[in-house]
Tab-separated table of C-alpha atoms in Angstrom:
chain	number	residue	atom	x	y	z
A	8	UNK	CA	-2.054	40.965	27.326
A	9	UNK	CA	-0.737	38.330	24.461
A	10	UNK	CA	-3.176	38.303	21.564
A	11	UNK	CA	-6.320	35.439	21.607
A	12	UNK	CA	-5.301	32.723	19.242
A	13	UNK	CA	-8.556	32.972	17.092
A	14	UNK	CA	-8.562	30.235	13.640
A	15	UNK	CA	-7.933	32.799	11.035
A	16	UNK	CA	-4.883	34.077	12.572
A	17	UNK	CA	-3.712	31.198	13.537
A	18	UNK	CA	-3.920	29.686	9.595
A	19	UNK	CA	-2.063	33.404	8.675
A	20	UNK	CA	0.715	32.595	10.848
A	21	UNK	CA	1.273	29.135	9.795
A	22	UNK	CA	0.844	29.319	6.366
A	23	UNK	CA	-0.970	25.936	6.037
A	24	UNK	CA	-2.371	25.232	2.544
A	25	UNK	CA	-5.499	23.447	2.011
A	26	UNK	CA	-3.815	20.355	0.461
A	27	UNK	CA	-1.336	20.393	2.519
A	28	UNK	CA	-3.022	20.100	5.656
A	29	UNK	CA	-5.199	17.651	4.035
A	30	UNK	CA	-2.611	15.179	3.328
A	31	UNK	CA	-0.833	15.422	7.012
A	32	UNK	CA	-0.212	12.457	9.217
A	33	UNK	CA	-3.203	11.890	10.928
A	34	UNK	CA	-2.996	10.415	14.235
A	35	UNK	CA	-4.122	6.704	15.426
A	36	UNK	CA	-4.834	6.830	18.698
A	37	UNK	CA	-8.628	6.367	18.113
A	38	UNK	CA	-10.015	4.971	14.850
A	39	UNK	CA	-12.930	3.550	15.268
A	40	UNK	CA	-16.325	5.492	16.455
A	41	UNK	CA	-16.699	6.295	12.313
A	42	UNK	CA	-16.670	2.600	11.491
A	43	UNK	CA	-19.435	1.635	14.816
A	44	UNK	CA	-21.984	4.534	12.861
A	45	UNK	CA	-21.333	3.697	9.617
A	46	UNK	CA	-19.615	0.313	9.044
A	47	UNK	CA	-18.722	-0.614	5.577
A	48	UNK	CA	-21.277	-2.805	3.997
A	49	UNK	CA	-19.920	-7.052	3.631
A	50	UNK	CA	-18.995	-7.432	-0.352
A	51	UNK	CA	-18.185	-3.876	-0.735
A	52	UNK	CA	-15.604	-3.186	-2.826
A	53	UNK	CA	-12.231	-2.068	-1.292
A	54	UNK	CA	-8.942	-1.139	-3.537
A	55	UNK	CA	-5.705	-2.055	-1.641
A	56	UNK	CA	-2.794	-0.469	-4.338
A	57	UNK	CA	1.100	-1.983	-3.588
A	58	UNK	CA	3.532	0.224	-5.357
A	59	UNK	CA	6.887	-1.522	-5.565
A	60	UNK	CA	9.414	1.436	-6.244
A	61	UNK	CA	12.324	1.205	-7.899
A	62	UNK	CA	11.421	-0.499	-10.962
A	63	UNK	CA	10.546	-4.330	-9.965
A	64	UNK	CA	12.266	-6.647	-13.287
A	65	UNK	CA	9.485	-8.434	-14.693
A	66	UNK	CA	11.149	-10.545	-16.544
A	67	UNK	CA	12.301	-12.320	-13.814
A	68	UNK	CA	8.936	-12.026	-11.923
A	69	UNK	CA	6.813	-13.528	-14.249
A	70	UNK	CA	9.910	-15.387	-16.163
A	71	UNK	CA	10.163	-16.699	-19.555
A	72	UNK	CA	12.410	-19.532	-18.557
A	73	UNK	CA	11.821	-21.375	-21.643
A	74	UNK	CA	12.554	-18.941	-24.522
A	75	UNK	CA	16.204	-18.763	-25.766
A	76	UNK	CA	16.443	-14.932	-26.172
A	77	UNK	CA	15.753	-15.029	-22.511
A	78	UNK	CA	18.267	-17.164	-21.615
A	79	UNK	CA	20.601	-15.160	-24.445
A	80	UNK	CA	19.758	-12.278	-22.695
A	81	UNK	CA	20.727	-12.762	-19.444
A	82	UNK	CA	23.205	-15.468	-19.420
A	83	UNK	CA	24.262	-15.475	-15.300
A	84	UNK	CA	21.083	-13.692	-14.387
A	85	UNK	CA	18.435	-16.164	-16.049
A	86	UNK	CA	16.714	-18.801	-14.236
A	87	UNK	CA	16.347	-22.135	-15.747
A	88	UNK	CA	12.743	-23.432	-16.517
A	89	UNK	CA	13.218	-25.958	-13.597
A	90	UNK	CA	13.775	-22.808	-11.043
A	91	UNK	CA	10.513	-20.778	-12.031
A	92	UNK	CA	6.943	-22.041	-10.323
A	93	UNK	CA	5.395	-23.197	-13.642
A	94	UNK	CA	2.020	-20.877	-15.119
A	95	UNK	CA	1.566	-22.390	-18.327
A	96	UNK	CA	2.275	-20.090	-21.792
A	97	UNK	CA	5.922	-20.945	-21.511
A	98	UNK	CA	6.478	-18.884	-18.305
A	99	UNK	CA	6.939	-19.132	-14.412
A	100	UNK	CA	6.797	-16.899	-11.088
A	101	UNK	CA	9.998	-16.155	-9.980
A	102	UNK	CA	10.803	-18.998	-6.955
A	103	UNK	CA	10.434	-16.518	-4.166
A	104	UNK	CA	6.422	-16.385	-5.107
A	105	UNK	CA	5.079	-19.425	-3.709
A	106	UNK	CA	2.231	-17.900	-1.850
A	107	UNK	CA	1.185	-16.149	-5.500
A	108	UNK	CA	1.841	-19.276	-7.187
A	109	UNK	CA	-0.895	-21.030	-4.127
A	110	UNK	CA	-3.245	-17.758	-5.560
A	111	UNK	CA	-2.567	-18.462	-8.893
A	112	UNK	CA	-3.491	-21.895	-8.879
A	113	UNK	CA	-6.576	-21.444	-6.716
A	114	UNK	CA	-7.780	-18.256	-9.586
A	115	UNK	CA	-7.456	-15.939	-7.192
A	116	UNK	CA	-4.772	-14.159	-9.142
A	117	UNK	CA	-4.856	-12.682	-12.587
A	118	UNK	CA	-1.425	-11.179	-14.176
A	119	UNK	CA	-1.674	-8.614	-16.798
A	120	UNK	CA	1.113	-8.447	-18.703
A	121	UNK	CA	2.665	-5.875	-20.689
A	122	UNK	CA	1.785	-3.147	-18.275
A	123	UNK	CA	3.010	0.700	-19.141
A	124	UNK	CA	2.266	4.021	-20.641
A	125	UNK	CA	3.223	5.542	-23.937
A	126	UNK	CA	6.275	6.627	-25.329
A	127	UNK	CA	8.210	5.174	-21.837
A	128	UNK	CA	10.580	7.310	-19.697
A	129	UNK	CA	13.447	5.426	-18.028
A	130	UNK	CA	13.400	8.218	-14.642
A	131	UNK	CA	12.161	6.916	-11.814
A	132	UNK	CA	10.545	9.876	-11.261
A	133	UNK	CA	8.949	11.140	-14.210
A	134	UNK	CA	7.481	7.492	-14.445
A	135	UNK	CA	6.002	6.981	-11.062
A	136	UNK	CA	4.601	10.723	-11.462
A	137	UNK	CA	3.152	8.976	-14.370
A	138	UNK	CA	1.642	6.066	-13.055
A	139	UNK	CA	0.028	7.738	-9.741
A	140	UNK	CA	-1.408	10.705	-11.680
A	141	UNK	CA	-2.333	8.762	-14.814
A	142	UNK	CA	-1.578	11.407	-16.747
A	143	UNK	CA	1.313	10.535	-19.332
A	144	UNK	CA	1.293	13.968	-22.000
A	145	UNK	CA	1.550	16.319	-19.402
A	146	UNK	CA	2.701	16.719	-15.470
A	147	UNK	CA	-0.524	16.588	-13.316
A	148	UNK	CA	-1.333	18.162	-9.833
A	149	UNK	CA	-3.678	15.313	-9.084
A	150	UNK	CA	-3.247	11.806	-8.588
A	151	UNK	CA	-6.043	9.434	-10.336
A	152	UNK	CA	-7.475	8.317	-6.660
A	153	UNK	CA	-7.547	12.295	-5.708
A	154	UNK	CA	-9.656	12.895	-8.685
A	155	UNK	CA	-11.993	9.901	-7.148
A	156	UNK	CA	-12.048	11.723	-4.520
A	157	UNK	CA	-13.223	14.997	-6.087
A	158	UNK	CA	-15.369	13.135	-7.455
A	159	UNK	CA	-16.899	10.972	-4.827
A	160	UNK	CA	-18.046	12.869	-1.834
A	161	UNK	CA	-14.255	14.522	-1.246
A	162	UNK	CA	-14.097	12.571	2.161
A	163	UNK	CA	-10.369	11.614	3.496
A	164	UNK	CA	-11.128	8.560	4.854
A	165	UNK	CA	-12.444	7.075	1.698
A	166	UNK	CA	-8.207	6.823	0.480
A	167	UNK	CA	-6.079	6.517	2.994
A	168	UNK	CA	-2.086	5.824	3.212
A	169	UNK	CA	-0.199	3.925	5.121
A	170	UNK	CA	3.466	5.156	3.643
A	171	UNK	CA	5.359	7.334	5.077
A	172	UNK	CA	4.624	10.409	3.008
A	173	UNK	CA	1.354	10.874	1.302
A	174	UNK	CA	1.824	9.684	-2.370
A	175	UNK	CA	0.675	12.060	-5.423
A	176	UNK	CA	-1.780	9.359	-6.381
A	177	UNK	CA	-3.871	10.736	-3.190
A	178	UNK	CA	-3.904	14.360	-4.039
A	179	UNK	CA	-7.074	15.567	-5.370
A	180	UNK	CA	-7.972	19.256	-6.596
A	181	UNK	CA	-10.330	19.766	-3.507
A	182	UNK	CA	-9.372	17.088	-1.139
A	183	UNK	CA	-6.500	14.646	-0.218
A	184	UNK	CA	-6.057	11.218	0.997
A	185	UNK	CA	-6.029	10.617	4.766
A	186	UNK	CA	-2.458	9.659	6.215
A	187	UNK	CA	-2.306	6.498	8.897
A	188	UNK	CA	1.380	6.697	9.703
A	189	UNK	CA	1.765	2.966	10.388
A	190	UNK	CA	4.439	4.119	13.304
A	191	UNK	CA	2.317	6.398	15.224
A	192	UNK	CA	1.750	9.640	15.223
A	193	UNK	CA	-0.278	11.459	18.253
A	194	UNK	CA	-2.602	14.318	18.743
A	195	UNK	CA	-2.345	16.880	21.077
A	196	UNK	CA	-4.812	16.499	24.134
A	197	UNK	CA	-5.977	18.344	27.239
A	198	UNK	CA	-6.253	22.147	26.976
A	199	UNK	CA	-4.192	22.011	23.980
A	200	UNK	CA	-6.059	19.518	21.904
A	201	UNK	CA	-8.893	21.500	22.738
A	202	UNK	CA	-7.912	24.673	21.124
A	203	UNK	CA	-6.207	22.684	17.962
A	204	UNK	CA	-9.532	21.034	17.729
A	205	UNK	CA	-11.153	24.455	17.924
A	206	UNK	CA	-9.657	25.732	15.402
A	207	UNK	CA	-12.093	23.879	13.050
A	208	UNK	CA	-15.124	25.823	14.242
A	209	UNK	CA	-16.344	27.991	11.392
A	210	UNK	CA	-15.746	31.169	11.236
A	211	UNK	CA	-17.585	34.776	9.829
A	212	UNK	CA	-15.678	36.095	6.705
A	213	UNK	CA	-13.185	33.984	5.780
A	214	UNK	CA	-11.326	33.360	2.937
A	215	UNK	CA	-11.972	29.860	0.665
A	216	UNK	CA	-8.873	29.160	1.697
A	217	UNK	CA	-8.703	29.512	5.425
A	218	UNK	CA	-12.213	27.510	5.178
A	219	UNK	CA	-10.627	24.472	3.565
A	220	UNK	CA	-7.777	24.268	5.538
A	221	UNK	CA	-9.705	24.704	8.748
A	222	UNK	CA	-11.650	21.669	7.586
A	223	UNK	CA	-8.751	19.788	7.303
A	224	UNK	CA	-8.112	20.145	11.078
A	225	UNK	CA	-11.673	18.926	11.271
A	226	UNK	CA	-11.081	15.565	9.184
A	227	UNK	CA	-7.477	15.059	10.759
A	228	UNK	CA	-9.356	14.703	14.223
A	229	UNK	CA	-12.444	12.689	12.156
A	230	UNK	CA	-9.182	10.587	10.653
A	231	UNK	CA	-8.185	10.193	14.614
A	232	UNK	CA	-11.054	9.384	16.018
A	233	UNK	CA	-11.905	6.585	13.344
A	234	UNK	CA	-8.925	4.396	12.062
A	235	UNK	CA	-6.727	4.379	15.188
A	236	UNK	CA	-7.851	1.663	17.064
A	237	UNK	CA	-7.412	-0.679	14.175
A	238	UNK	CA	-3.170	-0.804	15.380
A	239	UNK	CA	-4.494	-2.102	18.815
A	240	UNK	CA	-4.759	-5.841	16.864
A	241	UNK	CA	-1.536	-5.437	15.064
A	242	UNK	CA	2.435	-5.717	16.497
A	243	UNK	CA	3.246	-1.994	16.694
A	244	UNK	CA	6.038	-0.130	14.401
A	245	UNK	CA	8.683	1.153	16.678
A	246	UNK	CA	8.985	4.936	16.295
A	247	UNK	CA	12.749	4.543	15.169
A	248	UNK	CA	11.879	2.265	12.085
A	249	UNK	CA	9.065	4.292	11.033
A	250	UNK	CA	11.336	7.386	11.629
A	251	UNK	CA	14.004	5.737	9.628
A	252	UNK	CA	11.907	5.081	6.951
A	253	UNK	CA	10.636	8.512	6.487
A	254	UNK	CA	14.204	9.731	6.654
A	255	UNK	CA	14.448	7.471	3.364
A	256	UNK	CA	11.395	8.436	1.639
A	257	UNK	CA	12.277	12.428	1.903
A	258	UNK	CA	15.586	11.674	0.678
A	259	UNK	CA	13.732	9.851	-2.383
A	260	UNK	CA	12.168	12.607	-3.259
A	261	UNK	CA	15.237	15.006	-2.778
A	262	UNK	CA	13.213	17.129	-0.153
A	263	UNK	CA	12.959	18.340	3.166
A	264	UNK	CA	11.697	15.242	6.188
A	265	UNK	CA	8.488	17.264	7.269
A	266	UNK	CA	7.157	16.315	10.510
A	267	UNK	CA	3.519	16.122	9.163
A	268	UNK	CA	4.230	13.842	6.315
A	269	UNK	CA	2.986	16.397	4.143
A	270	UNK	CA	5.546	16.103	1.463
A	271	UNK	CA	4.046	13.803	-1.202
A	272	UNK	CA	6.760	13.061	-3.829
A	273	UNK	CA	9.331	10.576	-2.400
A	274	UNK	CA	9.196	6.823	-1.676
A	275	UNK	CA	10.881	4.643	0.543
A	276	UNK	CA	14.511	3.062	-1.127
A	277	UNK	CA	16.025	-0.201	-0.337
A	278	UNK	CA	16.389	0.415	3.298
A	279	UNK	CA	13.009	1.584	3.945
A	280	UNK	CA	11.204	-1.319	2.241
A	281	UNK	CA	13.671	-4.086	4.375
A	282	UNK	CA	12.753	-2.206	8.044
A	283	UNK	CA	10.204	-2.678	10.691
A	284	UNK	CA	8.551	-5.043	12.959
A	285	UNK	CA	7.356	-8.066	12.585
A	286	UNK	CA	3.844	-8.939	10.847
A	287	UNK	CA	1.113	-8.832	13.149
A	288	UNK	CA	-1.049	-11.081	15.418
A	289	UNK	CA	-3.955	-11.205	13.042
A	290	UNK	CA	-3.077	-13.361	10.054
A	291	UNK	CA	0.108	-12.903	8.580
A	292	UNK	CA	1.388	-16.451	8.175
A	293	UNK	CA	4.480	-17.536	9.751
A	294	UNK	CA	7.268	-16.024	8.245
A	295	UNK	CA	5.086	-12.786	7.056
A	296	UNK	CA	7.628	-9.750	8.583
A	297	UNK	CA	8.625	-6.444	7.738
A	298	UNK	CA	7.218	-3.074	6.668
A	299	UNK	CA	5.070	-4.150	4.369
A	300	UNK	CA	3.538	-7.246	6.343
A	301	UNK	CA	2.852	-4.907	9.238
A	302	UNK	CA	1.092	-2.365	6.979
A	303	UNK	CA	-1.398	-5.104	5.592
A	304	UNK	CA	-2.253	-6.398	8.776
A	305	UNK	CA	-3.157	-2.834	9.783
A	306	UNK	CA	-5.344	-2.640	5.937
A	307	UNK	CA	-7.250	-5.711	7.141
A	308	UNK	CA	-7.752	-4.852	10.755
A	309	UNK	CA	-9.277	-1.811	9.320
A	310	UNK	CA	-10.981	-3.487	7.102
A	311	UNK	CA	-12.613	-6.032	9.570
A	312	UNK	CA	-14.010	-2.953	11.791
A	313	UNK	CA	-15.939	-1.660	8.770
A	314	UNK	CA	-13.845	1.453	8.172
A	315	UNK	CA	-15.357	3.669	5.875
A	316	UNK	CA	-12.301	3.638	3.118
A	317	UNK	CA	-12.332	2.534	0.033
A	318	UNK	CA	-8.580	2.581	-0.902
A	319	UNK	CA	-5.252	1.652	0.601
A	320	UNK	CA	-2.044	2.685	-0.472
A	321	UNK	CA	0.609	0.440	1.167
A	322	UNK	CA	4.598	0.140	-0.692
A	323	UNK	CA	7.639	-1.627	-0.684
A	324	UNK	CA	10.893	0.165	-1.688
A	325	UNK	CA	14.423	-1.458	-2.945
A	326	UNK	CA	13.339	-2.969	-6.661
A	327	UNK	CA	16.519	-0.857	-8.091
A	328	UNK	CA	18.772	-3.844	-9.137
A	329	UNK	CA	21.669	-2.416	-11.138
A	330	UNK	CA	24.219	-4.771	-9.236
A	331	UNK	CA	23.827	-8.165	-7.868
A	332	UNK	CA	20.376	-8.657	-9.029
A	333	UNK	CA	19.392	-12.258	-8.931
A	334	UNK	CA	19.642	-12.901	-4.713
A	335	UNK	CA	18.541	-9.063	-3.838
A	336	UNK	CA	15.214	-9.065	-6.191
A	337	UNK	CA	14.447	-12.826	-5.143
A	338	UNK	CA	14.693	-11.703	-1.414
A	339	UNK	CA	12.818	-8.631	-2.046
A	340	UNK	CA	9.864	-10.577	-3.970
A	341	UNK	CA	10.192	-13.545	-1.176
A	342	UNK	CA	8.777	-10.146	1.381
A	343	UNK	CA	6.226	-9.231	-0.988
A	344	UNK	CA	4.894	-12.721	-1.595
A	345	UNK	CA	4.880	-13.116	2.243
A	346	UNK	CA	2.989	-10.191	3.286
A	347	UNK	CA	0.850	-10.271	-0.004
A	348	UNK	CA	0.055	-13.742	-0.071
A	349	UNK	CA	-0.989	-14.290	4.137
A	350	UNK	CA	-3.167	-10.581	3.496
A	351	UNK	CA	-5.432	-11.950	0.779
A	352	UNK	CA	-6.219	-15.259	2.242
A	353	UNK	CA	-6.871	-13.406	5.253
A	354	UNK	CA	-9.487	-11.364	3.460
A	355	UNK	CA	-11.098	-14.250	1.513
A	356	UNK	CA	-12.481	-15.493	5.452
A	357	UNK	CA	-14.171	-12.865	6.182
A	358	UNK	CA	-17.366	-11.094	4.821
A	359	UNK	CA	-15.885	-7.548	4.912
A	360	UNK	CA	-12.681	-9.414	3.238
A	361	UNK	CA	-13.862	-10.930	0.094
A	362	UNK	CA	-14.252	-7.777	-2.033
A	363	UNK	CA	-10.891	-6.561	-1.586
A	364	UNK	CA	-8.957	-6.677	-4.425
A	365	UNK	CA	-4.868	-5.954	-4.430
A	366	UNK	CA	-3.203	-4.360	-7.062
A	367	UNK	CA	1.193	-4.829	-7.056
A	368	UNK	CA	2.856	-2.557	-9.715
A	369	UNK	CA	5.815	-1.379	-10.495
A	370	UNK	CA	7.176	1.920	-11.949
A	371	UNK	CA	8.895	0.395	-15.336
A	372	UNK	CA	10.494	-2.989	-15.717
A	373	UNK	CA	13.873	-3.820	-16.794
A	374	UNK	CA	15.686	-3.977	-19.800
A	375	UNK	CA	15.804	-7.537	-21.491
A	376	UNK	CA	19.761	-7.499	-21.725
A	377	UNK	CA	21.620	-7.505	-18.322
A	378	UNK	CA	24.348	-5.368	-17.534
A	379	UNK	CA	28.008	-6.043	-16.912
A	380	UNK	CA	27.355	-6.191	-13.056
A	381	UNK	CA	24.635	-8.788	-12.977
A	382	UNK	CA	22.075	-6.593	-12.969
A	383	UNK	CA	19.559	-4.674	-15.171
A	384	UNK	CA	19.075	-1.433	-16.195
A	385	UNK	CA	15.598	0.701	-16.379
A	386	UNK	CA	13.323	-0.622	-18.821
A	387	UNK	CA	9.591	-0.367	-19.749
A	388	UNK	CA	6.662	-2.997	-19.993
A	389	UNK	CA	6.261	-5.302	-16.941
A	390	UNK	CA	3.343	-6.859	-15.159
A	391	UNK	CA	0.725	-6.141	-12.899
A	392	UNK	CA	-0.396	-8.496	-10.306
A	393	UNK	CA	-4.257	-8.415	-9.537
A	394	UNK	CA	-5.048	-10.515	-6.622
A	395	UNK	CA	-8.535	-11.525	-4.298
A	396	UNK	CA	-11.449	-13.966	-4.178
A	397	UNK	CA	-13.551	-11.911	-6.712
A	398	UNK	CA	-10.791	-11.601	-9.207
A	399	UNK	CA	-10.823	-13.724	-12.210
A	400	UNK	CA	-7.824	-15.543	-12.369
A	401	UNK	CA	-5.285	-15.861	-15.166
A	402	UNK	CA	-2.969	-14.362	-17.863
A	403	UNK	CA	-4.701	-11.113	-19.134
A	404	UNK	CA	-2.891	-8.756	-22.213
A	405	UNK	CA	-0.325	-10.385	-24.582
A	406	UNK	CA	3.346	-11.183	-23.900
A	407	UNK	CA	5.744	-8.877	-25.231
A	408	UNK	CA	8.269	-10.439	-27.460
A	409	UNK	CA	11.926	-10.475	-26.395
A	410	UNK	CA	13.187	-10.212	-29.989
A	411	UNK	CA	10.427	-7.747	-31.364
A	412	UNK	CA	11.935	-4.858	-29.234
A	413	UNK	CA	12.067	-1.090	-29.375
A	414	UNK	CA	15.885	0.313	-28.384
A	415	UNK	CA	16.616	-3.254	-26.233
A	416	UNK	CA	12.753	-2.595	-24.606
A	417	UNK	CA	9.694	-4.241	-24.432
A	418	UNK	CA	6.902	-2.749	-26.213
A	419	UNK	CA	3.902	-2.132	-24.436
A	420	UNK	CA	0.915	-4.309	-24.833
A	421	UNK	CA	-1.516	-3.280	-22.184
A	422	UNK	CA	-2.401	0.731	-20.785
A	423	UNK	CA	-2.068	0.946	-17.662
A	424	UNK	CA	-4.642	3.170	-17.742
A	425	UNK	CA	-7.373	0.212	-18.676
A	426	UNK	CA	-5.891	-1.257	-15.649
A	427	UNK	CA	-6.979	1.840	-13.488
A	428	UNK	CA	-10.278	1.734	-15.829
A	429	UNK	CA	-11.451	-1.766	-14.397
A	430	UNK	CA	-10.871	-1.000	-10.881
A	431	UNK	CA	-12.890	2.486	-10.851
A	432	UNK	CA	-15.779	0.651	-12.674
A	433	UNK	CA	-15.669	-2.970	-11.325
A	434	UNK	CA	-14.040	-2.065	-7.648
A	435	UNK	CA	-14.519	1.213	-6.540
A	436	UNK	CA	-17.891	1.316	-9.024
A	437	UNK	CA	-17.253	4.346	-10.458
A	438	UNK	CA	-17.111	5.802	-13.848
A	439	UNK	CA	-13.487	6.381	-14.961
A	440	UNK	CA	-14.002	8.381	-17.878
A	441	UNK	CA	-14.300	11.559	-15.315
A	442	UNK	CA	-10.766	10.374	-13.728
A	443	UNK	CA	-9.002	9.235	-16.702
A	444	UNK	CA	-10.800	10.497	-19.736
A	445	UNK	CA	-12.062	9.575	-22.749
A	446	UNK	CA	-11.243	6.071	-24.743
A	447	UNK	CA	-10.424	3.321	-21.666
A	448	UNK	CA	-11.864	0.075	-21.955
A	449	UNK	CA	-11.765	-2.320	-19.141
A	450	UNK	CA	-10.378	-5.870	-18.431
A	451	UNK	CA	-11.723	-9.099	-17.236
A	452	UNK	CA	-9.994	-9.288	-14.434
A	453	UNK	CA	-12.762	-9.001	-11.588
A	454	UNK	CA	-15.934	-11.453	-11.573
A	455	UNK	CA	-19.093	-9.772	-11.318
């Protein structure tokens, strides 16, 4: 007679770690009974957080067209002051941003400038560790929204990611992020999904462990049977994209492609930020495709049905210009600006919509001198792009010089940290000191 699958040994054979299970792709073939119970309140604030990885060059972003060392700088890469979409302060947005520049001149966009961390590291690694765990003296096993997390009820569906892999910036001490593979990702039904589900029942006598990952299976079906139904309003992912671009974000992160997403260290590259379908029926503007469009029309869909979460993580990969910079980083930021741009003026008509906030950033920026193959190297400071109809818009932090420069960088102006410090207290309405300790001060970068 073969053995009765009980919970307990079922977690001993697999091996399944709390955090791990935690942070699996969770399926969306039903998200939406959560959201009918307990629909998010209108005005709430909701944190939608666009990583660009690679290292995004913010000086040809947000461009100082007019000043010489610029042009010095970069004499093939530079644009000329009648290229950039004029700002005011002597700079421009790059001429790929014209649904930013729309934002921008409507003060629905602020840009921080400046943006990084102390004593800069040119890895793409060790920075984007840096920036999603907000912890720059020492590696950290949490990410800064994990620790909100801990801190905030430890629910899954308050964070949840729409990349490919769960990113560290999810991963809490006691709980993780909820994963919405924006591709698709079924669970089991019938007799089978019965006895998965099952397997979250409590049981007598066992171990913290077991206990926490069991309740994992329990929020993965919660995850299920509340977010899904949000991709019924968008243009689906075809499997093969998605699957492509989680091929692309394992090999980023120089691991393993784990069927359950679980894997949280990689990103996509150039090829996974360029694939996928095209935006969805619900608001992208004409001309809004790709990854990223899709994955913001699933955001506000979600949003629209009340979903519970508080947090989005959405990304775009491809900023890693060593070569050929000017055409790939304007084509790249023409996506972004796109997707970005038709997302938050879908939000700002609707009720649920108008306290969402976007955040776009960047692991490092670029150094100020191009290299000998029109491109630039891995710098430091850059911008941050803060964008929605309760954000005050404008130029926040000083401009770094281009001549005042440490080793050919730019020298930071603005922690990225106080960033993170206004959107815990003035978005999610929490107190950041808890998250990111002692000494942040916030910016005025969201009306209240």
């Amino acid at each position: 007679m073969a053995p009765v699958l009980n919970r307990r040994r079922f977690l001993a054979y697999s091996g399944a770690g709390a955090v791990a299970l935690a942070g699996a792709g969770y399926g969306i073939d039903a998200l939406v009974a959560r959201a009918r119970l307990t629909p998010l309140t209108p005005g709430t604030g909701v944190l939608v957080l666009l990583t660009l990885y690679g290292g995004n060059d913010g000086l040809n972003t947000v461009i100082p067209a007019g000043d010489p060392a610029y042009q010095s700088a970069r004499p093939e890469l530079a644009y000329a002051e009648s290229d950039v979409l004029p700002l005011g302060d002597g700079l421009g947005l790059n001429p790929g941003l014209t649904g930013l520049k729309t934002l921008w001149d409507n003060e629905h966009l602020a840009i921080v400038r400046g943006v990084s961390y102390p004593q800069p590291d040119h890895s793409h690694f060790r920075s984007m560790d840096i920036w999603q765990t907000a912890s720059p003296q020492s590696p950290s096993s949490t990410g800064w929204l994990g620790r909100w997390l801990d801190a905030n009820g430890r629910d899954p569906l308050h964070a949840v990611s729409l990349d490919p892999v769960l990113p560290p910036l999810l991963a809490g001490a006691t709980t993780a992020g909820a994963a919405l593979p924006a591709g698709g990702l079924n669970l089991p039904t019938g007799a089978l999904g019965t006895a998965f589900r099952a397997l979250g029942d409590p049981a007598p006598g066992e171990t913290v462990a077991q206990a926490t990952a069991a309740r994992a299976i329990v929020d993965l079906h919660r995850t299920a049977g509340t977010l899904g139904p949000a991709l019924d309003h968008v243009t689906p992912v075809t499997r093969s994209s998605y699957a492509q671009r989680r091929r692309a974000a394992a090999k980023a992160a120089g691991t393993p492609n784990t069927a359950d997403g679980a894997n949280a260290t990689g990103a996509p590259d150039a090829a996974g930020g360029a694939t996928g379908a095209a935006g969805a029926k619900g608001g992208a503007k004409k001309g809004a495709t790709g990854q990223l469009a899709h994955e913001l029309d699933v955001v506000a869909a979600c949003i629209e049905m009340g979903a519970p979460t508080r947090a989005y993580s959405v990304s775009m990969g491809g900023f890693d210009t060593h070569t050929g910079e000017r055409a790939t980083q304007q084509r790249l930021l023409t996506e972004v600006d796109q997707a970005v741009s038709a997302f938050v003026n879908r939000m700002a008509t609707t009720a649920r919509g108008r306290g969402v906030v976007l955040v776009a950033y960047s692991e490092f920026g670029r150094r100020v001198m191009a290299n000998a193959n029109q491109g630039t190297d891995h710098g430091t400071a850059s911008s941050v792009f803060v964008a929605g109809a309760t954000v005050r818009g404008g130029f926040v932090g000083d401009q770094p010089s281009l001549t005042d420069l440490t080793d050919g960088d730019l020298k930071v102006t603005t922690d990225f940290r106080d960033v993170y410090a206004t959107l815990l207290t003035d978005v999610l309405n929490s107190d950041p000191e808890p998250i990111l300790g002692p000494g942040r001060r916030t910016l005025p970068l969201i009306a209240t």
